[in-house]
Structure formats: structure tokens, C-alpha cells
Amino acid sequence: MKISKVRSIYFSPTGTSKKIVEAIAVGCQEGAVAEQSNLTYPTSFDTLECKADELVIIGVPVYAGRVAPLAVERLQTIKGNGAAAVLVVLYGNREFEDALVELQDLAKEIGFQPVAGSAFIGEHSFSTMNLPIADGRPDDDDLRMAKAFGAKIAGHLTGMTGDSFEPLAVPGNVPYKDGMGALPFSPSFNVGMCTGCGFCIETCPSGAISLEGELQVDTELCIFCCACVKSCPEGAVTVEAPPLKEKMVWLHENCNKRKEPQLFF
Ligand SMILES: Cc1cc2nc3c(=O)[nH]c(=O)nc-3n(C[C@H](O)[C@H](O)[C@H](O)COP(=O)(O)O)c2cc1C
């Protein structure tokens, strides 16, 4: 099979899915720049149609053992048109549960042919300096593995004569576990520390934050991805809701044993 183009598609509020997708893309086509479709921000994508001779790397974060719901919504606007797809889920060193099988089903539904799957580890969105959870992941070893994974897939596909792929088997249950319901809270803003730089507004994937007089967060739109927490240069955005603070402590105490990426062909 001749690959005309490598394309990266990702939804990545805190940037870890983007890093791995980019490393896989580099491995697939060393020296060439992959075309990127960033689905993270409401204004950054339009309806996208892929071509049958493209190799597409699709990366999303795991939320509550499932694909992040906003990523599902945005991927559903894309047409795969028979392109080969490499599936990537990023999780914060707890578990990825049914996310990869869900991403595989979704990729098929929108017209891709999944050829490989993977689960990589990214710094947990809830990780902080005081309560680190998989901090610094993906690290150099993860990125090396991602690049080698890309090279292996591209080598395999270019050596193929036809364009029908072996069915891909990935772990996970169908029906999937229950996903994350709406959370009745959002990160807390310390208005006294806010300088009005607007980074939190720019990095919010759901358009939940506005600055009209003072910062306001629409709790119904907030997906609790923590992009605003991580992007605030003043440390003015924090997680204070007691159930989430408890969860952060639990994750810090129980998910600190390093997990390694898993690859599926
Ligand atoms: C609301 C929410 C739920 C999450 N659920 C899980 C989970 O079930 N398992 C896990 O290991 N990590 C979980 N994480 C952590 C993310 O999957 C992880 O940090 C990922 O690397 C974030 O990807 P991004 O940097 O591309 O946004 C969750 C994060 C958020 C914000």
C-alpha cells in the first residue's frame, strides 16, 4: 500500500495525547510533516474528509475509562473514507478500561479501517506539584516507543500489496462501562490572583470560561479537563471541590506504580 499522507487527528486539552500522536506520526514518515487536525478547540476544526490512501493517527484522552465525551462528539464530524487508522488512547496511569475498544468502534463508524491500537500514559489531568500522578509522562522512553511504533506500522503497510487489513483486536468490554456523567462543579478561580491574561479562556476546549467584568465559568459546559488549571501562570485556578480533591489524593496514593504503554497490531 502506498501512503500518500500521514495525518494526525487529536483532542488533547492538556497536551499529552498530542505529544504521542505527533511522535507516532514522525515515526511513520521521518522527515515529512504530518498534516494536523486539532479537535481540541471549538474554532479549530471544520468538517474533515480523509482519503483512502492516507494513514491517520487518532489520539484522545481517557475519561472515566471511556473516550472523553467531547472528543467523541468532535470525531463524529469527520469522514474516514476508508483511510487506515492508528488508534491512540492516553490515560493517567490508572486504567484505560473500555476506551480503546470504544475508539475502535467509533473509528469504524466514521469510516476508518483501524490497523493498530495503543494505550499510552500521560500525566494525569488532576496531577499537581503536591500530588503528582504520572507527572512528566509521556517521557523520552514513551516518545521513543511511540516513534518506533509509527515506523513499524508504516513499514508494515508499505510492504502490503492489497489494502484490506487484518481485523484488529484490542482489550475492553462491549457494552462499555458507564462513562463520566456531568459534574456539578468546575475548577475554582482566585479572582484576586487573576491578571486577566486570558490563557484559561484560550485553552478551554468547551468555551466554558468567559471574562465579562470578572471570570465566569459555565459549570454545565465545563468538562473538568483541567487545561485552565495547568495553563494559569499565576496558579489562580485550582481544584477545590471536595469529591475531586479526594479523588486526587486517591490517585496519587494508588496509581503511582509506573505503567508501560501497550501496543496492539
Ligand atoms: C475528567 C477526567 C477523567 C479521567 N479519567 C481517567 C481514567 O479513567 N483513567 C486514567 O488513567 N486517567 C484518567 N484521566 C487522566 C487523563 O486520561 C490523562 O491525564 C490524559 O493524559 C489527558 O490527555 P490530554 O493531555 O491529551 O488532555 C482523566 C482525566 C480527566 C480530566
mmCIF file of C-alpha atoms and ligand atoms in Angstrom:
data_model
loop_
_atom_site.group_PDB
_atom_site.id
_atom_site.type_symbol
_atom_site.label_atom_id
_atom_site.label_comp_id
_atom_site.label_asym_id
_atom_site.label_seq_id
_atom_site.Cartn_x
_atom_site.Cartn_y
_atom_site.Cartn_z
ATOM 1 C CA MET A 1 0.000 0.000 0.000
ATOM 2 C CA LYS A 2 1.307 3.455 -0.888
ATOM 3 C CA ILE A 3 0.680 6.039 1.835
ATOM 4 C CA SER A 4 0.032 9.458 0.273
ATOM 5 C CA LYS A 5 -0.003 11.375 3.530
ATOM 6 C CA VAL A 6 0.247 10.897 7.294
ATOM 7 C CA ARG A 7 -2.389 12.857 9.164
ATOM 8 C CA SER A 8 -2.693 13.461 12.915
ATOM 9 C CA ILE A 9 -6.096 13.973 14.481
ATOM 10 C CA TYR A 10 -6.281 14.642 18.204
ATOM 11 C CA PHE A 11 -8.326 16.035 21.036
ATOM 12 C CA SER A 12 -5.879 16.967 23.767
ATOM 13 C CA PRO A 13 -6.774 19.578 26.428
ATOM 14 C CA THR A 14 -3.543 19.138 28.428
ATOM 15 C CA GLY A 15 -1.301 18.179 25.500
ATOM 16 C CA THR A 16 -0.259 14.585 26.267
ATOM 17 C CA SER A 17 -2.341 12.934 23.509
ATOM 18 C CA LYS A 18 -0.936 15.482 21.048
ATOM 19 C CA LYS A 19 2.667 14.607 22.025
ATOM 20 C CA ILE A 20 2.194 10.885 21.445
ATOM 21 C CA VAL A 21 0.240 11.301 18.210
ATOM 22 C CA GLU A 22 2.991 13.580 16.885
ATOM 23 C CA ALA A 23 5.736 11.100 17.846
ATOM 24 C CA ILE A 24 3.900 8.238 16.113
ATOM 25 C CA ALA A 25 3.430 10.431 13.030
ATOM 26 C CA VAL A 26 7.165 11.246 12.941
ATOM 27 C CA GLY A 27 7.917 7.516 13.121
ATOM 28 C CA CYS A 28 5.520 6.834 10.253
ATOM 29 C CA GLN A 29 7.102 9.335 7.926
ATOM 30 C CA GLU A 30 10.504 10.527 9.164
ATOM 31 C CA GLY A 31 11.368 13.921 7.702
ATOM 32 C CA ALA A 32 7.878 14.740 6.455
ATOM 33 C CA VAL A 33 5.500 16.936 8.435
ATOM 34 C CA ALA A 34 2.174 15.273 9.104
ATOM 35 C CA GLU A 35 -0.932 17.332 8.470
ATOM 36 C CA GLN A 36 -2.526 18.092 11.824
ATOM 37 C CA SER A 37 -6.193 18.317 12.691
ATOM 38 C CA ASN A 38 -6.571 19.602 16.216
ATOM 39 C CA LEU A 39 -10.078 18.934 17.520
ATOM 40 C CA THR A 40 -9.406 20.402 20.953
ATOM 41 C CA TYR A 41 -10.834 23.888 20.448
ATOM 42 C CA PRO A 42 -14.273 24.741 19.131
ATOM 43 C CA THR A 43 -12.910 27.068 16.444
ATOM 44 C CA SER A 44 -10.021 24.897 15.272
ATOM 45 C CA PHE A 45 -11.741 22.369 13.055
ATOM 46 C CA ASP A 46 -14.118 22.167 10.187
ATOM 47 C CA THR A 47 -15.667 19.091 8.638
ATOM 48 C CA LEU A 48 -12.719 16.935 7.676
ATOM 49 C CA GLU A 49 -12.677 14.318 4.909
ATOM 50 C CA CYS A 50 -9.763 11.864 4.835
ATOM 51 C CA LYS A 51 -8.610 9.985 1.749
ATOM 52 C CA ALA A 52 -8.387 6.203 1.377
ATOM 53 C CA ASP A 53 -4.607 6.299 0.842
ATOM 54 C CA GLU A 54 -3.876 8.343 3.992
ATOM 55 C CA LEU A 55 -2.554 6.950 7.243
ATOM 56 C CA VAL A 56 -4.337 8.695 10.089
ATOM 57 C CA ILE A 57 -3.229 8.736 13.731
ATOM 58 C CA ILE A 58 -6.161 9.420 16.066
ATOM 59 C CA GLY A 59 -5.384 10.345 19.691
ATOM 60 C CA VAL A 60 -7.777 11.020 22.572
ATOM 61 C CA PRO A 61 -7.681 11.096 26.398
ATOM 62 C CA VAL A 62 -9.420 8.539 28.611
ATOM 63 C CA TYR A 63 -12.058 9.994 30.926
ATOM 64 C CA ALA A 64 -13.575 7.530 33.428
ATOM 65 C CA GLY A 65 -12.409 4.541 31.387
ATOM 66 C CA ARG A 66 -14.039 5.812 28.194
ATOM 67 C CA VAL A 67 -13.126 8.171 25.352
ATOM 68 C CA ALA A 68 -13.546 11.794 26.553
ATOM 69 C CA PRO A 69 -17.152 12.632 25.506
ATOM 70 C CA LEU A 70 -16.254 15.908 23.751
ATOM 71 C CA ALA A 71 -13.672 14.001 21.676
ATOM 72 C CA VAL A 72 -16.403 11.555 20.606
ATOM 73 C CA GLU A 73 -18.658 14.438 19.610
ATOM 74 C CA ARG A 74 -15.917 16.103 17.522
ATOM 75 C CA LEU A 75 -14.668 12.884 15.901
ATOM 76 C CA GLN A 76 -18.216 12.194 14.750
ATOM 77 C CA THR A 77 -17.946 15.186 12.366
ATOM 78 C CA ILE A 78 -15.092 13.506 10.436
ATOM 79 C CA LYS A 79 -15.311 11.182 7.440
ATOM 80 C CA GLY A 80 -12.667 8.429 7.280
ATOM 81 C CA ASN A 81 -13.487 7.349 3.699
ATOM 82 C CA GLY A 82 -11.629 4.043 4.182
ATOM 83 C CA ALA A 83 -8.312 5.525 5.421
ATOM 84 C CA ALA A 84 -6.112 3.328 7.633
ATOM 85 C CA ALA A 85 -6.155 4.498 11.252
ATOM 86 C CA VAL A 86 -3.799 4.072 14.190
ATOM 87 C CA LEU A 87 -5.759 4.440 17.417
ATOM 88 C CA VAL A 88 -4.216 6.033 20.494
ATOM 89 C CA VAL A 89 -5.694 6.497 23.962
ATOM 90 C CA LEU A 90 -3.840 8.426 26.658
ATOM 91 C CA TYR A 91 -4.578 7.639 30.295
ATOM 92 C CA GLY A 92 -3.270 8.924 33.589
ATOM 93 C CA ASN A 93 -1.688 5.708 34.932
ATOM 94 C CA ARG A 94 -4.932 4.374 36.451
ATOM 95 C CA GLU A 95 -6.678 2.268 33.720
ATOM 96 C CA PHE A 96 -7.943 2.776 30.182
ATOM 97 C CA GLU A 97 -10.729 0.164 30.570
ATOM 98 C CA ASP A 98 -13.126 0.379 27.573
ATOM 99 C CA ALA A 99 -11.683 3.495 25.917
ATOM 100 C CA LEU A 100 -9.657 1.761 23.210
ATOM 101 C CA VAL A 101 -12.436 -0.576 22.113
ATOM 102 C CA GLU A 102 -14.809 2.414 22.110
ATOM 103 C CA LEU A 103 -12.363 4.387 19.945
ATOM 104 C CA GLN A 104 -12.063 1.419 17.592
ATOM 105 C CA ASP A 105 -15.861 1.171 17.214
ATOM 106 C CA LEU A 106 -16.119 4.924 16.667
ATOM 107 C CA ALA A 107 -13.311 4.933 14.095
ATOM 108 C CA LYS A 108 -15.082 2.201 12.102
ATOM 109 C CA GLU A 109 -18.428 4.011 12.393
ATOM 110 C CA ILE A 110 -16.959 7.177 10.820
ATOM 111 C CA GLY A 111 -15.315 5.241 8.004
ATOM 112 C CA PHE A 112 -11.751 4.378 9.072
ATOM 113 C CA GLN A 113 -10.037 0.992 8.899
ATOM 114 C CA PRO A 114 -8.213 0.536 12.230
ATOM 115 C CA VAL A 115 -4.797 -1.089 11.631
ATOM 116 C CA ALA A 116 -3.165 -0.685 15.053
ATOM 117 C CA GLY A 117 -4.097 0.452 18.546
ATOM 118 C CA SER A 118 -2.247 1.702 21.587
ATOM 119 C CA ALA A 119 -2.651 2.918 25.144
ATOM 120 C CA PHE A 120 -0.008 5.362 26.338
ATOM 121 C CA ILE A 121 0.366 7.046 29.704
ATOM 122 C CA GLY A 122 0.099 10.811 30.124
ATOM 123 C CA GLU A 123 0.460 12.969 33.206
ATOM 124 C CA HIS A 124 -2.928 12.811 34.883
ATOM 125 C CA SER A 125 -5.012 15.924 34.291
ATOM 126 C CA PHE A 126 -5.541 16.090 38.082
ATOM 127 C CA SER A 127 -1.792 15.859 38.838
ATOM 128 C CA THR A 128 -0.345 18.790 40.809
ATOM 129 C CA MET A 129 3.080 19.592 42.247
ATOM 130 C CA ASN A 130 1.942 18.454 45.708
ATOM 131 C CA LEU A 131 0.003 15.416 44.482
ATOM 132 C CA PRO A 132 1.816 14.192 41.338
ATOM 133 C CA ILE A 133 0.185 11.438 39.262
ATOM 134 C CA ALA A 134 2.283 10.123 36.354
ATOM 135 C CA ASP A 135 3.987 13.536 36.255
ATOM 136 C CA GLY A 136 6.246 14.112 33.267
ATOM 137 C CA ARG A 137 4.626 11.375 31.145
ATOM 138 C CA PRO A 138 4.933 10.874 28.293
ATOM 139 C CA ASP A 139 8.686 10.919 28.895
ATOM 140 C CA ASP A 140 11.566 10.265 26.495
ATOM 141 C CA ASP A 141 11.112 6.473 26.701
ATOM 142 C CA ASP A 142 7.403 6.805 25.868
ATOM 143 C CA LEU A 143 8.164 9.095 22.920
ATOM 144 C CA ARG A 144 10.836 6.716 21.614
ATOM 145 C CA MET A 145 8.372 3.857 21.828
ATOM 146 C CA ALA A 146 5.717 5.913 20.031
ATOM 147 C CA LYS A 147 8.131 6.763 17.223
ATOM 148 C CA ALA A 148 9.223 3.127 16.821
ATOM 149 C CA PHE A 149 5.548 2.075 16.805
ATOM 150 C CA GLY A 150 4.878 4.517 13.939
ATOM 151 C CA ALA A 151 7.878 3.258 11.963
ATOM 152 C CA LYS A 152 6.750 -0.350 12.398
ATOM 153 C CA ILE A 153 3.202 0.382 11.214
ATOM 154 C CA ALA A 154 4.368 2.375 8.177
ATOM 155 C CA GLY A 155 6.854 -0.371 7.263
ATOM 156 C CA HIS A 156 4.130 -2.994 7.517
ATOM 157 C CA LEU A 157 1.635 -1.015 5.406
ATOM 158 C CA THR A 158 4.082 -0.065 2.659
ATOM 159 C CA GLY A 159 5.040 -3.757 2.375
ATOM 160 C CA MET A 160 1.402 -4.770 1.838
ATOM 161 C CA THR A 161 0.117 -5.414 -1.656
ATOM 162 C CA GLY A 162 -3.642 -5.047 -1.070
ATOM 163 C CA ASP A 163 -5.499 -2.566 1.093
ATOM 164 C CA SER A 164 -7.566 -4.954 3.204
ATOM 165 C CA PHE A 165 -6.298 -5.167 6.761
ATOM 166 C CA GLU A 166 -6.412 -7.943 9.332
ATOM 167 C CA PRO A 167 -9.097 -7.256 11.971
ATOM 168 C CA LEU A 168 -7.610 -5.520 14.997
ATOM 169 C CA ALA A 169 -8.179 -6.980 18.480
ATOM 170 C CA VAL A 170 -7.970 -4.527 21.378
ATOM 171 C CA PRO A 171 -8.885 -5.010 25.065
ATOM 172 C CA GLY A 172 -12.132 -3.676 26.524
ATOM 173 C CA ASN A 173 -15.756 -4.649 27.099
ATOM 174 C CA VAL A 174 -18.815 -4.166 24.951
ATOM 175 C CA PRO A 175 -21.196 -2.872 26.199
ATOM 176 C CA TYR A 176 -18.813 -0.285 27.626
ATOM 177 C CA LYS A 177 -18.762 0.682 31.280
ATOM 178 C CA ASP A 178 -20.759 3.769 32.260
ATOM 179 C CA GLY A 179 -18.869 6.930 31.377
ATOM 180 C CA MET A 180 -18.469 10.125 33.285
ATOM 181 C CA GLY A 181 -21.747 11.924 33.886
ATOM 182 C CA ALA A 182 -21.917 15.708 34.092
ATOM 183 C CA LEU A 183 -20.022 17.021 37.121
ATOM 184 C CA PRO A 184 -21.877 19.585 39.235
ATOM 185 C CA PHE A 185 -18.733 21.684 39.757
ATOM 186 C CA SER A 186 -15.817 23.314 37.917
ATOM 187 C CA PRO A 187 -12.309 24.476 38.893
ATOM 188 C CA SER A 188 -12.107 27.401 41.337
ATOM 189 C CA PHE A 189 -10.790 30.797 40.273
ATOM 190 C CA ASN A 190 -8.990 33.033 42.753
ATOM 191 C CA VAL A 191 -10.108 36.360 41.322
ATOM 192 C CA GLY A 192 -7.593 38.260 43.492
ATOM 193 C CA MET A 193 -4.674 36.430 41.813
ATOM 194 C CA CYS A 194 -6.065 36.696 38.255
ATOM 195 C CA THR A 195 -4.225 39.155 35.978
ATOM 196 C CA GLY A 196 -6.746 38.767 33.145
ATOM 197 C CA CYS A 197 -4.183 37.221 30.741
ATOM 198 C CA GLY A 198 -6.904 35.045 29.209
ATOM 199 C CA PHE A 199 -4.848 31.818 28.880
ATOM 200 C CA CYS A 200 -7.593 29.888 30.658
ATOM 201 C CA ILE A 201 -10.141 31.130 28.111
ATOM 202 C CA GLU A 202 -7.877 30.242 25.163
ATOM 203 C CA THR A 203 -7.105 26.746 26.422
ATOM 204 C CA CYS A 204 -10.661 25.788 27.429
ATOM 205 C CA PRO A 205 -11.872 23.179 24.896
ATOM 206 C CA SER A 206 -15.563 23.709 25.610
ATOM 207 C CA GLY A 207 -15.753 27.514 25.685
ATOM 208 C CA ALA A 208 -16.875 27.343 29.318
ATOM 209 C CA ILE A 209 -14.859 30.356 30.564
ATOM 210 C CA SER A 210 -15.602 33.994 29.861
ATOM 211 C CA LEU A 211 -14.276 37.289 31.116
ATOM 212 C CA GLU A 212 -17.090 39.735 31.417
ATOM 213 C CA GLY A 213 -16.070 42.063 34.200
ATOM 214 C CA GLU A 214 -14.763 39.064 36.093
ATOM 215 C CA LEU A 215 -14.022 35.453 35.189
ATOM 216 C CA GLN A 216 -17.076 33.273 34.907
ATOM 217 C CA VAL A 217 -17.290 29.519 34.348
ATOM 218 C CA ASP A 218 -20.296 27.762 32.909
ATOM 219 C CA THR A 219 -20.368 24.585 35.017
ATOM 220 C CA GLU A 220 -22.655 22.872 32.504
ATOM 221 C CA LEU A 221 -20.101 23.325 29.706
ATOM 222 C CA CYS A 222 -17.019 22.550 31.845
ATOM 223 C CA ILE A 223 -15.652 19.034 31.183
ATOM 224 C CA PHE A 224 -13.137 19.294 34.059
ATOM 225 C CA CYS A 225 -10.190 18.634 31.754
ATOM 226 C CA CYS A 226 -8.001 20.943 33.925
ATOM 227 C CA ALA A 227 -6.479 22.760 30.928
ATOM 228 C CA CYS A 228 -7.261 26.049 32.715
ATOM 229 C CA VAL A 229 -5.603 24.816 35.922
ATOM 230 C CA LYS A 230 -2.438 23.841 34.058
ATOM 231 C CA SER A 231 -2.295 26.931 31.841
ATOM 232 C CA CYS A 232 -2.689 29.626 34.505
ATOM 233 C CA PRO A 233 0.722 31.280 35.023
ATOM 234 C CA GLU A 234 -0.394 32.704 38.389
ATOM 235 C CA GLY A 235 -1.680 29.450 39.890
ATOM 236 C CA ALA A 236 -5.029 31.206 40.282
ATOM 237 C CA VAL A 237 -7.084 28.226 39.036
ATOM 238 C CA THR A 238 -7.264 25.211 41.329
ATOM 239 C CA VAL A 239 -9.364 22.158 42.058
ATOM 240 C CA GLU A 240 -11.193 22.732 45.332
ATOM 241 C CA ALA A 241 -14.396 20.660 45.047
ATOM 242 C CA PRO A 242 -14.088 18.106 47.906
ATOM 243 C CA PRO A 243 -15.033 14.983 45.859
ATOM 244 C CA LEU A 244 -12.328 15.801 43.299
ATOM 245 C CA LYS A 245 -9.734 16.666 45.931
ATOM 246 C CA GLU A 246 -10.387 13.245 47.480
ATOM 247 C CA LYS A 247 -10.018 11.648 44.049
ATOM 248 C CA MET A 248 -6.675 13.427 43.523
ATOM 249 C CA VAL A 249 -5.345 12.089 46.821
ATOM 250 C CA TRP A 250 -6.593 8.579 45.967
ATOM 251 C CA LEU A 251 -4.967 8.659 42.521
ATOM 252 C CA HIS A 252 -1.710 9.981 43.976
ATOM 253 C CA GLU A 253 -1.639 7.204 46.594
ATOM 254 C CA ASN A 254 -2.893 4.312 44.464
ATOM 255 C CA CYS A 255 -1.715 4.944 40.909
ATOM 256 C CA ASN A 256 1.923 5.759 41.474
ATOM 257 C CA LYS A 257 3.413 2.487 40.159
ATOM 258 C CA ARG A 258 4.724 3.175 36.675
ATOM 259 C CA LYS A 259 2.710 1.535 33.883
ATOM 260 C CA GLU A 260 4.098 0.993 30.410
ATOM 261 C CA PRO A 261 2.452 1.689 27.046
ATOM 262 C CA GLN A 262 0.592 -1.172 25.369
ATOM 263 C CA LEU A 263 0.609 -1.694 21.607
ATOM 264 C CA PHE A 264 -1.845 -3.760 19.549
ATOM 265 C CA PHE A 265 -1.442 -4.784 15.907
HETATM 266 C C1 LIG B 1 -12.419 14.021 33.808
HETATM 267 C C2 LIG B 1 -11.210 13.133 33.680
HETATM 268 C C3 LIG B 1 -11.324 11.758 33.818
HETATM 269 C C4 LIG B 1 -10.178 10.949 33.694
HETATM 270 N N1 LIG B 1 -10.325 9.576 33.806
HETATM 271 C C5 LIG B 1 -9.229 8.790 33.733
HETATM 272 C C6 LIG B 1 -9.330 7.363 33.848
HETATM 273 O O1 LIG B 1 -10.421 6.791 33.918
HETATM 274 N N2 LIG B 1 -8.194 6.636 33.872
HETATM 275 C C7 LIG B 1 -6.947 7.222 33.814
HETATM 276 O O2 LIG B 1 -5.946 6.510 33.932
HETATM 277 N N3 LIG B 1 -6.827 8.569 33.595
HETATM 278 C C8 LIG B 1 -7.919 9.350 33.547
HETATM 279 N N4 LIG B 1 -7.805 10.710 33.355
HETATM 280 C C9 LIG B 1 -6.487 11.281 33.035
HETATM 281 C C10 LIG B 1 -6.300 11.535 31.529
HETATM 282 O O3 LIG B 1 -6.745 10.440 30.774
HETATM 283 C C11 LIG B 1 -4.811 11.767 31.220
HETATM 284 O O4 LIG B 1 -4.295 12.769 32.036
HETATM 285 C C12 LIG B 1 -4.548 12.110 29.765
HETATM 286 O O5 LIG B 1 -3.156 12.016 29.577
HETATM 287 C C13 LIG B 1 -5.020 13.517 29.382
HETATM 288 O O6 LIG B 1 -4.860 13.701 27.987
HETATM 289 P P1 LIG B 1 -4.555 15.154 27.334
HETATM 290 O O7 LIG B 1 -3.250 15.629 27.945
HETATM 291 O O8 LIG B 1 -4.417 14.866 25.894
HETATM 292 O O9 LIG B 1 -5.682 16.052 27.706
HETATM 293 C C14 LIG B 1 -8.910 11.531 33.428
HETATM 294 C C15 LIG B 1 -8.819 12.923 33.277
HETATM 295 C C16 LIG B 1 -9.955 13.718 33.392
HETATM 296 C C17 LIG B 1 -9.826 15.197 33.185
#
